Amino acid sequence: MARHTVLATLAPVPSDEIFDLNRAYARDTFPQKVSLGVGVYRTDEGKPWPLPVVEKVEKKLLEENDPSRHEYTAIEGDIPFLELARDLMFGFDGKNASAEQEEAKKRIASVQAVAGTGANHLGGLFLATHMKPKNVWLSDPSWANHMTLWEMAGVPRKTYPYYEPKTRSLDFTGMMATLEAEAQEGDVVLLHACAHNPTGLDPTKEQWMEIADLCERKQLFPFFDSAYQGFASGSVVEDAWAVRYFFQHKPHMEMCVAQSFSKNFGLYGQRVGAFHYVTTVAGVDIRDTVVNNLCHLIRGEFSMGPRGGCSIVKKVLTSDELTAEWYEDLKVMSSRIKAMRQALYKELVKLQTPGTWEHIVNQNGMFSYTGLTPAQVTALKEKYHVYLLQSGRASISGLSEKNVAYVAQAIDDVVRNVN
């Protein structure tokens, strides 16, 4: 008797490059090995860095010994946390909000998600179910998981130019021309709020204004992925500028934001995130309808967001003192990243490495699109045990005062000798 089995049509799926690279690095016994692959913050000693403010809050929570700390939350998540996350993203004064701000808050429907990945997935699924866009436009290149997430949502993916390899700069002209000519009314345009992954290249404020105008005129739907607020520049205000501009200056345009707390709180494994849907009408009824429909999707997938990590974020953001300490931690991380960019650039200039390397210091955030070829990346790994993605994307956090000269010498060698 014939049996039905999924195995008859199951084909191999390529494994995730980043996690494969991390496993290879972990197995490598070479003493000078360097990991420039995975996107996590590391100290100058190459160690994980639990934020001091997070460690302080963890102790406080342990001392409080709240007996309800393992209980279920609401389907939409921890509501006080969601209000804090919304205020942080959109720039509301949580304690002394004006009447105008209180009214504006009614435009935003917020739910908790499983970090930024879950927020992106939930947003894609919600739009695919209710808006049914013909296409989603992703930057070329973009975070690789964006392709997977929108494939799962069943929305056709298209790409707009973003990176110009010859100049290693933002191809803003190509981006705007493509969206102008080919994007259709109701299409989704995915935008990185700051610290674009993988290139580290962001539009200027003037360019963001042009993008907003184009979206409004062509009736495109902006979908912001905000993974680095505060981590990129050290300022939560600066890194949310694009989102806040769209929200404040384009009130007749709906949009949404996938918000992650993995990088800016160092809560990578805690999976803390939120999804915000912005309506054009400030009304409790329509906001609650959006939340209810999001909750329907959440209930069928994961029931509710994780509690532990959001409790840490909530504790920090409800205390002026702890928030100030968090701001200082953000400056520590962003400053070290910027210092390592400068150090690598200086070493390459000192070595007179062929080509121009200003893009390393002009880029922003955790990653640098180095411009190295796949063959050069392979040579770096095989000859020098320096690990980065085949695209040439390097996690600047993996650099330190101890290894930056070694990495620069390795890059200099492969650039001179490998095509």
CSV table of C-alpha atoms in Angstrom, one decimal:
chain,number,residue,atom,x,y,z
A,1,MET,CA,0.0,0.0,0.0
A,2,ALA,CA,1.5,3.4,-1.1
A,3,ARG,CA,2.2,5.8,1.7
A,4,HIS,CA,2.1,9.6,1.4
A,5,THR,CA,5.3,11.2,2.5
A,6,VAL,CA,6.8,14.6,2.3
A,7,LEU,CA,10.2,13.1,1.6
A,8,ALA,CA,9.3,12.4,-2.0
A,9,THR,CA,9.4,16.1,-2.9
A,10,LEU,CA,11.7,17.4,-0.1
A,11,ALA,CA,14.8,19.0,-1.6
A,12,PRO,CA,17.9,20.2,0.3
A,13,VAL,CA,17.9,23.8,1.4
A,14,PRO,CA,21.1,25.8,1.6
A,15,SER,CA,22.3,26.2,5.2
A,16,ASP,CA,22.7,29.6,6.7
A,17,GLU,CA,26.1,31.1,5.7
A,18,ILE,CA,26.5,33.1,8.9
A,19,PHE,CA,25.9,30.2,11.3
A,20,ASP,CA,28.1,27.9,9.1
A,21,LEU,CA,30.9,30.4,9.2
A,22,ASN,CA,30.6,30.7,13.0
A,23,ARG,CA,30.8,26.9,13.4
A,24,ALA,CA,33.9,26.8,11.2
A,25,TYR,CA,35.5,29.5,13.3
A,26,ALA,CA,34.7,27.7,16.5
A,27,ARG,CA,36.4,24.5,15.2
A,28,ASP,CA,39.5,26.4,14.1
A,29,THR,CA,42.4,26.0,16.5
A,30,PHE,CA,44.7,28.6,14.9
A,31,PRO,CA,45.7,31.0,17.7
A,32,GLN,CA,45.3,34.2,15.6
A,33,LYS,CA,42.0,33.4,14.1
A,34,VAL,CA,39.6,36.3,13.7
A,35,SER,CA,35.8,36.2,13.5
A,36,LEU,CA,34.3,39.0,11.3
A,37,GLY,CA,31.1,37.1,10.5
A,38,VAL,CA,28.4,37.0,13.1
A,39,GLY,CA,26.7,40.3,13.9
A,40,VAL,CA,27.1,40.5,17.7
A,41,TYR,CA,29.0,43.1,19.8
A,42,ARG,CA,32.4,42.0,21.2
A,43,THR,CA,34.8,43.7,23.6
A,44,ASP,CA,38.3,44.6,22.6
A,45,GLU,CA,39.2,41.2,24.2
A,46,GLY,CA,36.8,39.5,21.8
A,47,LYS,CA,34.4,38.6,24.6
A,48,PRO,CA,30.6,39.0,24.9
A,49,TRP,CA,29.6,42.2,26.8
A,50,PRO,CA,26.5,42.0,28.9
A,51,LEU,CA,25.6,45.7,29.2
A,52,PRO,CA,26.3,46.9,32.8
A,53,VAL,CA,22.8,48.4,33.0
A,54,VAL,CA,21.3,45.0,32.0
A,55,GLU,CA,23.4,43.2,34.6
A,56,LYS,CA,22.2,45.7,37.2
A,57,VAL,CA,18.5,45.1,36.3
A,58,GLU,CA,19.0,41.3,36.3
A,59,LYS,CA,20.1,41.6,39.9
A,60,LYS,CA,17.2,43.8,40.8
A,61,LEU,CA,14.7,41.4,39.2
A,62,LEU,CA,16.3,38.5,41.0
A,63,GLU,CA,16.0,40.3,44.3
A,64,GLU,CA,12.4,41.2,43.7
A,65,ASN,CA,11.6,37.5,43.2
A,66,ASP,CA,8.2,38.4,41.6
A,67,PRO,CA,6.1,35.2,41.8
A,68,SER,CA,4.3,36.1,38.6
A,69,ARG,CA,7.5,36.4,36.5
A,70,HIS,CA,6.9,33.2,34.7
A,71,GLU,CA,3.2,33.7,34.0
A,72,TYR,CA,1.6,34.3,30.6
A,73,THR,CA,1.3,37.8,29.3
A,74,ALA,CA,-1.4,39.0,27.0
A,75,ILE,CA,-1.5,37.8,23.4
A,76,GLU,CA,-0.3,41.2,22.2
A,77,GLY,CA,2.5,41.0,24.7
A,78,ASP,CA,3.6,43.0,27.8
A,79,ILE,CA,1.5,46.1,27.3
A,80,PRO,CA,3.7,48.5,29.4
A,81,PHE,CA,6.7,47.3,27.5
A,82,LEU,CA,5.0,47.9,24.2
A,83,GLU,CA,4.1,51.5,25.2
A,84,LEU,CA,7.8,52.1,26.1
A,85,ALA,CA,9.0,50.5,22.9
A,86,ARG,CA,6.6,52.7,20.9
A,87,ASP,CA,7.6,55.9,22.7
A,88,LEU,CA,11.3,55.1,22.1
A,89,MET,CA,10.8,54.4,18.4
A,90,PHE,CA,8.5,57.3,17.6
A,91,GLY,CA,9.9,59.9,20.0
A,92,PHE,CA,7.0,60.4,22.4
A,93,ASP,CA,7.6,61.7,25.9
A,94,GLY,CA,6.3,58.9,28.0
A,95,LYS,CA,5.9,60.9,31.2
A,96,ASN,CA,4.9,64.3,30.0
A,97,ALA,CA,3.4,63.7,26.6
A,98,SER,CA,1.5,66.7,25.1
A,99,ALA,CA,-2.1,66.4,24.0
A,100,GLU,CA,-0.9,66.3,20.4
A,101,GLN,CA,1.4,63.4,21.2
A,102,GLU,CA,-1.4,61.5,23.0
A,103,GLU,CA,-3.6,61.9,20.0
A,104,ALA,CA,-0.7,60.7,17.7
A,105,LYS,CA,-0.2,57.6,19.8
A,106,LYS,CA,-3.7,56.5,18.7
A,107,ARG,CA,-2.4,56.0,15.2
A,108,ILE,CA,0.0,53.2,16.3
A,109,ALA,CA,-1.0,49.6,16.8
A,110,SER,CA,1.8,47.7,18.7
A,111,VAL,CA,2.3,44.1,19.5
A,112,GLN,CA,5.2,42.1,20.9
A,113,ALA,CA,7.3,39.9,18.6
A,114,VAL,CA,10.0,37.4,18.8
A,115,ALA,CA,12.8,39.9,18.2
A,116,GLY,CA,13.4,41.7,14.9
A,117,THR,CA,13.1,38.5,12.9
A,118,GLY,CA,9.7,37.8,14.4
A,119,ALA,CA,8.5,41.3,13.9
A,120,ASN,CA,9.5,41.2,10.2
A,121,HIS,CA,7.8,37.9,9.8
A,122,LEU,CA,4.6,39.0,11.6
A,123,GLY,CA,4.5,42.2,9.5
A,124,GLY,CA,5.0,40.4,6.3
A,125,LEU,CA,2.3,37.9,7.1
A,126,PHE,CA,-0.2,40.6,8.2
A,127,LEU,CA,0.3,42.6,5.0
A,128,ALA,CA,0.2,39.5,2.8
A,129,THR,CA,-3.1,38.5,4.5
A,130,HIS,CA,-4.9,41.8,4.6
A,131,MET,CA,-3.3,44.2,2.0
A,132,LYS,CA,-2.1,41.5,-0.5
A,133,PRO,CA,0.7,43.6,-2.1
A,134,LYS,CA,1.7,42.6,-5.6
A,135,ASN,CA,5.4,42.9,-4.7
A,136,VAL,CA,7.8,43.7,-1.9
A,137,TRP,CA,10.9,45.7,-2.8
A,138,LEU,CA,14.1,44.8,-1.0
A,139,SER,CA,17.4,46.6,-1.3
A,140,ASP,CA,20.2,44.9,-3.4
A,141,PRO,CA,21.9,43.7,-1.2
A,142,SER,CA,19.8,43.3,1.9
A,143,TRP,CA,19.8,41.2,5.1
A,144,ALA,CA,19.6,37.7,3.6
A,145,ASN,CA,16.8,36.7,5.9
A,146,HIS,CA,14.5,39.3,4.4
A,147,MET,CA,14.3,37.1,1.3
A,148,THR,CA,13.3,34.1,3.3
A,149,LEU,CA,10.8,35.9,5.5
A,150,TRP,CA,8.9,37.4,2.5
A,151,GLU,CA,9.1,34.1,0.6
A,152,MET,CA,7.3,32.5,3.6
A,153,ALA,CA,4.7,35.3,3.5
A,154,GLY,CA,4.1,34.4,-0.1
A,155,VAL,CA,4.8,37.9,-1.5
A,156,PRO,CA,6.8,38.2,-4.7
A,157,ARG,CA,10.2,39.8,-4.1
A,158,LYS,CA,11.8,42.4,-6.3
A,159,THR,CA,15.0,44.4,-5.6
A,160,TYR,CA,16.0,48.0,-6.1
A,161,PRO,CA,19.7,49.1,-6.6
A,162,TYR,CA,21.4,50.1,-3.3
A,163,TYR,CA,25.1,49.5,-3.6
A,164,GLU,CA,27.5,50.8,-6.2
A,165,PRO,CA,30.5,48.4,-6.3
A,166,LYS,CA,32.8,50.7,-8.2
A,167,THR,CA,32.6,53.6,-5.7
A,168,ARG,CA,31.5,51.4,-2.7
A,169,SER,CA,28.8,53.9,-2.0
A,170,LEU,CA,25.0,54.2,-1.9
A,171,ASP,CA,23.4,54.0,-5.4
A,172,PHE,CA,20.7,56.5,-4.5
A,173,THR,CA,20.1,57.5,-8.1
A,174,GLY,CA,19.6,53.8,-9.1
A,175,MET,CA,17.3,53.2,-6.2
A,176,MET,CA,15.0,56.1,-6.9
A,177,ALA,CA,14.9,55.5,-10.6
A,178,THR,CA,13.9,51.9,-10.2
A,179,LEU,CA,11.2,52.5,-7.7
A,180,GLU,CA,9.9,55.4,-9.7
A,181,ALA,CA,9.7,53.4,-12.9
A,182,GLU,CA,8.7,50.0,-11.7
A,183,ALA,CA,7.1,50.0,-8.2
A,184,GLN,CA,3.3,49.8,-8.3
A,185,GLU,CA,0.7,51.3,-6.1
A,186,GLY,CA,0.3,49.2,-3.0
A,187,ASP,CA,3.8,47.6,-3.2
A,188,VAL,CA,5.8,47.3,0.0
A,189,VAL,CA,9.2,49.0,0.1
A,190,LEU,CA,11.5,47.6,2.9
A,191,LEU,CA,13.8,50.2,4.3
A,192,HIS,CA,16.6,49.8,6.9
A,193,ALA,CA,16.0,52.5,9.5
A,194,CYS,CA,19.7,52.9,10.1
A,195,ALA,CA,23.0,51.0,9.8
A,196,HIS,CA,22.0,49.2,6.7
A,197,ASN,CA,22.8,45.5,6.8
A,198,PRO,CA,25.0,44.4,5.1
A,199,THR,CA,26.5,47.6,3.5
A,200,GLY,CA,26.6,50.0,6.4
A,201,LEU,CA,25.4,52.7,4.0
A,202,ASP,CA,22.5,54.9,4.9
A,203,PRO,CA,20.7,57.7,3.0
A,204,THR,CA,21.2,61.3,4.1
A,205,LYS,CA,18.3,63.1,5.8
A,206,GLU,CA,17.7,64.9,2.5
A,207,GLN,CA,17.6,61.6,0.7
A,208,TRP,CA,15.2,60.2,3.3
A,209,MET,CA,12.9,63.1,2.5
A,210,GLU,CA,13.0,62.2,-1.2
A,211,ILE,CA,12.2,58.6,-0.4
A,212,ALA,CA,9.2,59.6,1.7
A,213,ASP,CA,8.0,61.9,-1.0
A,214,LEU,CA,8.2,59.1,-3.6
A,215,CYS,CA,6.4,56.6,-1.3
A,216,GLU,CA,3.6,59.1,-0.8
A,217,ARG,CA,3.3,60.1,-4.4
A,218,LYS,CA,3.3,56.5,-5.8
A,219,GLN,CA,1.3,55.2,-2.8
A,220,LEU,CA,3.9,52.7,-1.8
A,221,PHE,CA,3.9,51.1,1.7
A,222,PRO,CA,7.1,51.8,3.8
A,223,PHE,CA,8.2,48.9,6.0
A,224,PHE,CA,11.0,49.9,8.3
A,225,ASP,CA,13.3,47.4,9.8
A,226,SER,CA,14.9,49.0,12.9
A,227,ALA,CA,17.6,46.7,14.4
A,228,TYR,CA,20.2,49.2,15.6
A,229,GLN,CA,18.5,52.2,17.2
A,230,GLY,CA,21.1,53.7,19.5
A,231,PHE,CA,23.7,51.1,18.6
A,232,ALA,CA,24.7,52.7,15.3
A,233,SER,CA,25.4,56.3,16.3
A,234,GLY,CA,25.1,56.2,20.1
A,235,SER,CA,21.9,58.3,19.9
A,236,VAL,CA,18.4,56.8,19.9
A,237,VAL,CA,17.1,60.0,18.4
A,238,GLU,CA,19.5,60.1,15.5
A,239,ASP,CA,19.0,56.5,14.6
A,240,ALA,CA,15.2,56.8,14.6
A,241,TRP,CA,15.3,60.0,12.4
A,242,ALA,CA,13.9,58.4,9.2
A,243,VAL,CA,11.1,56.6,11.0
A,244,ARG,CA,10.1,59.7,12.9
A,245,TYR,CA,10.2,61.9,9.8
A,246,PHE,CA,7.9,59.5,7.9
A,247,PHE,CA,5.5,59.4,10.9
A,248,GLN,CA,5.4,63.1,11.5
A,249,HIS,CA,5.5,64.5,8.0
A,250,LYS,CA,3.5,61.9,6.1
A,251,PRO,CA,0.4,61.5,8.2
A,252,HIS,CA,-1.7,60.4,5.3
A,253,MET,CA,0.6,57.4,4.6
A,254,GLU,CA,0.3,54.1,6.4
A,255,MET,CA,3.6,52.4,7.3
A,256,CYS,CA,5.0,49.8,9.8
A,257,VAL,CA,8.1,49.2,11.9
A,258,ALA,CA,9.8,46.0,13.0
A,259,GLN,CA,11.8,46.9,16.1
A,260,SER,CA,14.5,44.8,17.7
A,261,PHE,CA,16.2,45.1,21.1
A,262,SER,CA,18.9,42.5,20.3
A,263,LYS,CA,21.8,44.8,19.5
A,264,ASN,CA,21.0,47.9,21.5
A,265,PHE,CA,20.4,46.0,24.8
A,266,GLY,CA,22.8,43.1,24.0
A,267,LEU,CA,19.8,40.7,24.4
A,268,TYR,CA,20.6,38.5,21.4
A,269,GLY,CA,19.3,35.3,22.9
A,270,GLN,CA,16.3,36.8,24.7
A,271,ARG,CA,14.4,37.6,21.5
A,272,VAL,CA,12.9,41.0,22.4
A,273,GLY,CA,11.1,42.8,19.7
A,274,ALA,CA,7.9,44.7,18.7
A,275,PHE,CA,5.9,45.3,15.6
A,276,HIS,CA,4.2,48.7,15.1
A,277,TYR,CA,1.5,49.4,12.5
A,278,VAL,CA,0.9,53.1,11.8
A,279,THR,CA,-2.6,54.1,10.5
A,280,THR,CA,-3.6,57.4,9.0
A,281,VAL,CA,-6.5,57.8,11.4
A,282,ALA,CA,-5.9,58.6,15.1
A,283,GLY,CA,-8.6,56.4,16.6
A,284,VAL,CA,-8.8,53.8,19.3
A,285,ASP,CA,-11.3,51.6,17.4
A,286,ILE,CA,-9.2,51.2,14.2
A,287,ARG,CA,-6.0,50.8,16.3
A,288,ASP,CA,-7.7,48.0,18.4
A,289,THR,CA,-8.9,46.3,15.2
A,290,VAL,CA,-5.4,46.2,13.8
A,291,VAL,CA,-4.1,44.8,17.2
A,292,ASN,CA,-6.9,42.2,17.2
A,293,ASN,CA,-6.0,41.0,13.8
A,294,LEU,CA,-2.3,40.8,14.6
A,295,CYS,CA,-3.2,38.9,17.8
A,296,HIS,CA,-5.1,36.3,15.6
A,297,LEU,CA,-1.8,35.6,13.8
A,298,ILE,CA,0.2,35.6,16.9
A,299,ARG,CA,-2.1,33.2,18.7
A,300,GLY,CA,-1.8,30.7,15.8
A,301,GLU,CA,2.0,30.9,15.7
A,302,PHE,CA,3.6,31.5,19.2
A,303,SER,CA,0.7,32.7,21.4
A,304,MET,CA,2.6,35.6,22.9
A,305,GLY,CA,6.1,37.1,23.1
A,306,PRO,CA,8.8,36.0,25.5
A,307,ARG,CA,8.7,37.7,28.9
A,308,GLY,CA,12.2,37.7,30.4
A,309,GLY,CA,14.0,40.0,28.0
A,310,CYS,CA,11.2,42.5,27.7
A,311,SER,CA,11.1,42.8,31.5
A,312,ILE,CA,14.7,43.9,31.4
A,313,VAL,CA,14.0,46.5,28.8
A,314,LYS,CA,10.9,47.7,30.7
A,315,LYS,CA,12.8,48.1,33.9
A,316,VAL,CA,15.5,50.2,32.2
A,317,LEU,CA,13.1,52.5,30.3
A,318,THR,CA,10.8,53.2,33.3
A,319,SER,CA,13.8,54.7,35.3
A,320,ASP,CA,15.4,58.0,34.3
A,321,GLU,CA,18.6,56.8,36.1
A,322,LEU,CA,18.8,53.5,34.4
A,323,THR,CA,17.9,55.0,31.0
A,324,ALA,CA,20.8,57.4,31.4
A,325,GLU,CA,23.1,54.4,32.2
A,326,TRP,CA,21.8,52.6,29.1
A,327,TYR,CA,22.6,55.7,26.9
A,328,GLU,CA,26.2,55.5,28.2
A,329,ASP,CA,26.4,51.8,27.4
A,330,LEU,CA,25.2,52.6,23.8
A,331,LYS,CA,28.0,55.2,23.5
A,332,VAL,CA,30.6,52.6,24.7
A,333,MET,CA,29.5,50.2,22.0
A,334,SER,CA,29.1,52.7,19.1
A,335,SER,CA,32.4,54.4,20.0
A,336,ARG,CA,34.3,51.2,19.9
A,337,ILE,CA,32.9,50.3,16.5
A,338,LYS,CA,33.8,53.7,15.1
A,339,ALA,CA,37.3,53.5,16.6
A,340,MET,CA,37.9,50.1,15.0
A,341,ARG,CA,36.7,51.5,11.6
A,342,GLN,CA,39.3,54.2,11.9
A,343,ALA,CA,42.0,51.8,13.0
A,344,LEU,CA,41.5,49.4,10.1
A,345,TYR,CA,41.4,52.3,7.7
A,346,LYS,CA,44.7,53.7,9.1
A,347,GLU,CA,46.4,50.4,8.9
A,348,LEU,CA,45.4,49.9,5.2
A,349,VAL,CA,46.5,53.4,4.3
A,350,LYS,CA,49.8,52.8,6.1
A,351,LEU,CA,50.3,49.6,4.1
A,352,GLN,CA,49.4,51.5,0.9
A,353,THR,CA,46.9,48.7,0.1
A,354,PRO,CA,45.8,49.1,-3.5
A,355,GLY,CA,42.4,50.8,-3.9
A,356,THR,CA,40.6,53.3,-1.8
A,357,TRP,CA,39.3,52.5,1.7
A,358,GLU,CA,37.5,55.6,2.8
A,359,HIS,CA,34.2,53.7,2.6
A,360,ILE,CA,35.2,51.8,5.8
A,361,VAL,CA,35.0,55.0,7.8
A,362,ASN,CA,32.1,56.5,5.8
A,363,GLN,CA,29.9,53.4,6.5
A,364,ASN,CA,27.8,53.2,9.7
A,365,GLY,CA,27.0,50.6,12.3
A,366,MET,CA,28.2,47.0,12.9
A,367,PHE,CA,28.9,46.0,9.3
A,368,SER,CA,31.2,47.1,6.5
A,369,TYR,CA,30.8,46.0,2.9
A,370,THR,CA,34.6,45.8,2.3
A,371,GLY,CA,34.6,45.4,-1.4
A,372,LEU,CA,36.6,42.2,-1.2
A,373,THR,CA,35.8,39.5,-3.8
A,374,PRO,CA,34.7,36.0,-2.9
A,375,ALA,CA,38.1,34.6,-3.9
A,376,GLN,CA,39.8,37.1,-1.6
A,377,VAL,CA,37.4,36.2,1.2
A,378,THR,CA,38.3,32.5,0.7
A,379,ALA,CA,42.0,33.3,0.8
A,380,LEU,CA,41.6,35.3,4.0
A,381,LYS,CA,40.0,32.3,5.7
A,382,GLU,CA,42.3,29.6,4.3
A,383,LYS,CA,45.6,31.5,4.7
A,384,TYR,CA,45.0,33.8,7.6
A,385,HIS,CA,42.0,32.3,9.4
A,386,VAL,CA,40.1,35.6,9.1
A,387,TYR,CA,36.4,34.8,8.7
A,388,LEU,CA,33.9,37.0,6.9
A,389,LEU,CA,31.0,36.4,4.5
A,390,GLN,CA,31.5,35.7,0.8
A,391,SER,CA,29.9,39.0,-0.1
A,392,GLY,CA,32.8,40.7,1.7
A,393,ARG,CA,30.6,41.9,4.6
A,394,ALA,CA,32.7,42.2,7.8
A,395,SER,CA,31.4,42.6,11.3
A,396,ILE,CA,33.6,45.4,12.6
A,397,SER,CA,32.9,44.3,16.2
A,398,GLY,CA,35.3,41.4,15.6
A,399,LEU,CA,38.2,43.8,15.3
A,400,SER,CA,40.3,44.8,18.3
A,401,GLU,CA,43.5,46.7,19.0
A,402,LYS,CA,45.3,43.3,19.2
A,403,ASN,CA,44.2,42.0,15.8
A,404,VAL,CA,43.5,45.0,13.6
A,405,ALA,CA,47.0,45.2,12.2
A,406,TYR,CA,47.0,41.5,11.5
A,407,VAL,CA,43.7,41.7,9.7
A,408,ALA,CA,44.9,44.7,7.7
A,409,GLN,CA,48.1,42.9,6.6
A,410,ALA,CA,45.9,39.9,5.6
A,411,ILE,CA,43.7,42.1,3.5
A,412,ASP,CA,46.7,43.8,2.0
A,413,ASP,CA,48.1,40.5,0.9
A,414,VAL,CA,44.9,39.1,-0.7
A,415,VAL,CA,44.2,42.4,-2.4
A,416,ARG,CA,47.6,42.4,-4.0
A,417,ASN,CA,47.7,38.7,-4.9
A,418,VAL,CA,44.2,37.3,-5.3
A,419,ASN,CA,41.7,38.6,-8.0
